[in-house]
Amino acid sequence: DGVYLNLFNSNVELDASKNVTKEYVEKCVSHFNKLSDSVIEDLCKKLVGYYVFMLEVIKESETYDELEEIKRQMPKSLSGREILKCVKPFTLIIEEPQDENIPAYTLYCDCIWEPEHGAWLIFKGDKILFCGDICEIGPWREEGVYQEQLGLLKDYFNDYNFVTKKLKEHTIEK
């Protein structure tokens, strides 16, 4: 079974736990399809943060050909919603809810800058708990768990001023 996500104008696979009701799936899909502009803006900032983090990781590993190839595939400007063009969701994961009144889910995506692990986006209500690579802990943990899971990615997730400064460094190198 698949579901349609209008932000990405695409159908994605649905992976819902056995005890998740059809109504709860519909609540989660509807929630994602009605994200406010401020949540979408936050999502874009977190995706840009993840992208810049990966540029730093690749640069440190001295795989400059890979770094240049990724930069070449990315839009010239990452303002507004441009980063969304670089992300292709393919699975919406919905676990059994601890509270059926709160839409909570994980969206697993392919992304240009991390072709091996993709991007994992974890939502709980209007809060983005996680944006990074491989995070299979779902949306129902204590918030501190997500900050721990972010590890070195934490500054890129929490501080957009830091991200824009780092992004400028990479743009100058181009």
mmCIF file of N, CA and C in Angstrom, residues 32 41 73 77 93 146:
data_model
loop_
_atom_site.group_PDB
_atom_site.id
_atom_site.type_symbol
_atom_site.label_atom_id
_atom_site.label_comp_id
_atom_site.label_asym_id
_atom_site.label_seq_id
_atom_site.Cartn_x
_atom_site.Cartn_y
_atom_site.Cartn_z
ATOM 1 N N PHE A 32 0.911 15.318 7.685
ATOM 2 C CA PHE A 32 2.052 15.653 6.837
ATOM 3 C C PHE A 32 1.612 16.519 5.655
ATOM 4 N N GLU A 41 9.395 25.252 6.700
ATOM 5 C CA GLU A 41 10.611 26.070 6.743
ATOM 6 C C GLU A 41 11.638 25.441 7.691
ATOM 7 N N GLN A 73 25.504 18.412 -8.213
ATOM 8 C CA GLN A 73 24.115 17.963 -8.341
ATOM 9 C C GLN A 73 23.117 18.841 -7.578
ATOM 10 N N SER A 77 21.306 27.693 -5.260
ATOM 11 C CA SER A 77 20.827 28.355 -4.042
ATOM 12 C C SER A 77 19.990 27.372 -3.236
ATOM 13 N N ILE A 93 6.843 5.519 7.723
ATOM 14 C CA ILE A 93 6.821 4.483 8.755
ATOM 15 C C ILE A 93 5.968 4.978 9.915
ATOM 16 N N TYR A 146 16.800 11.852 21.010
ATOM 17 C CA TYR A 146 17.040 12.321 19.637
ATOM 18 C C TYR A 146 18.277 13.209 19.576
#
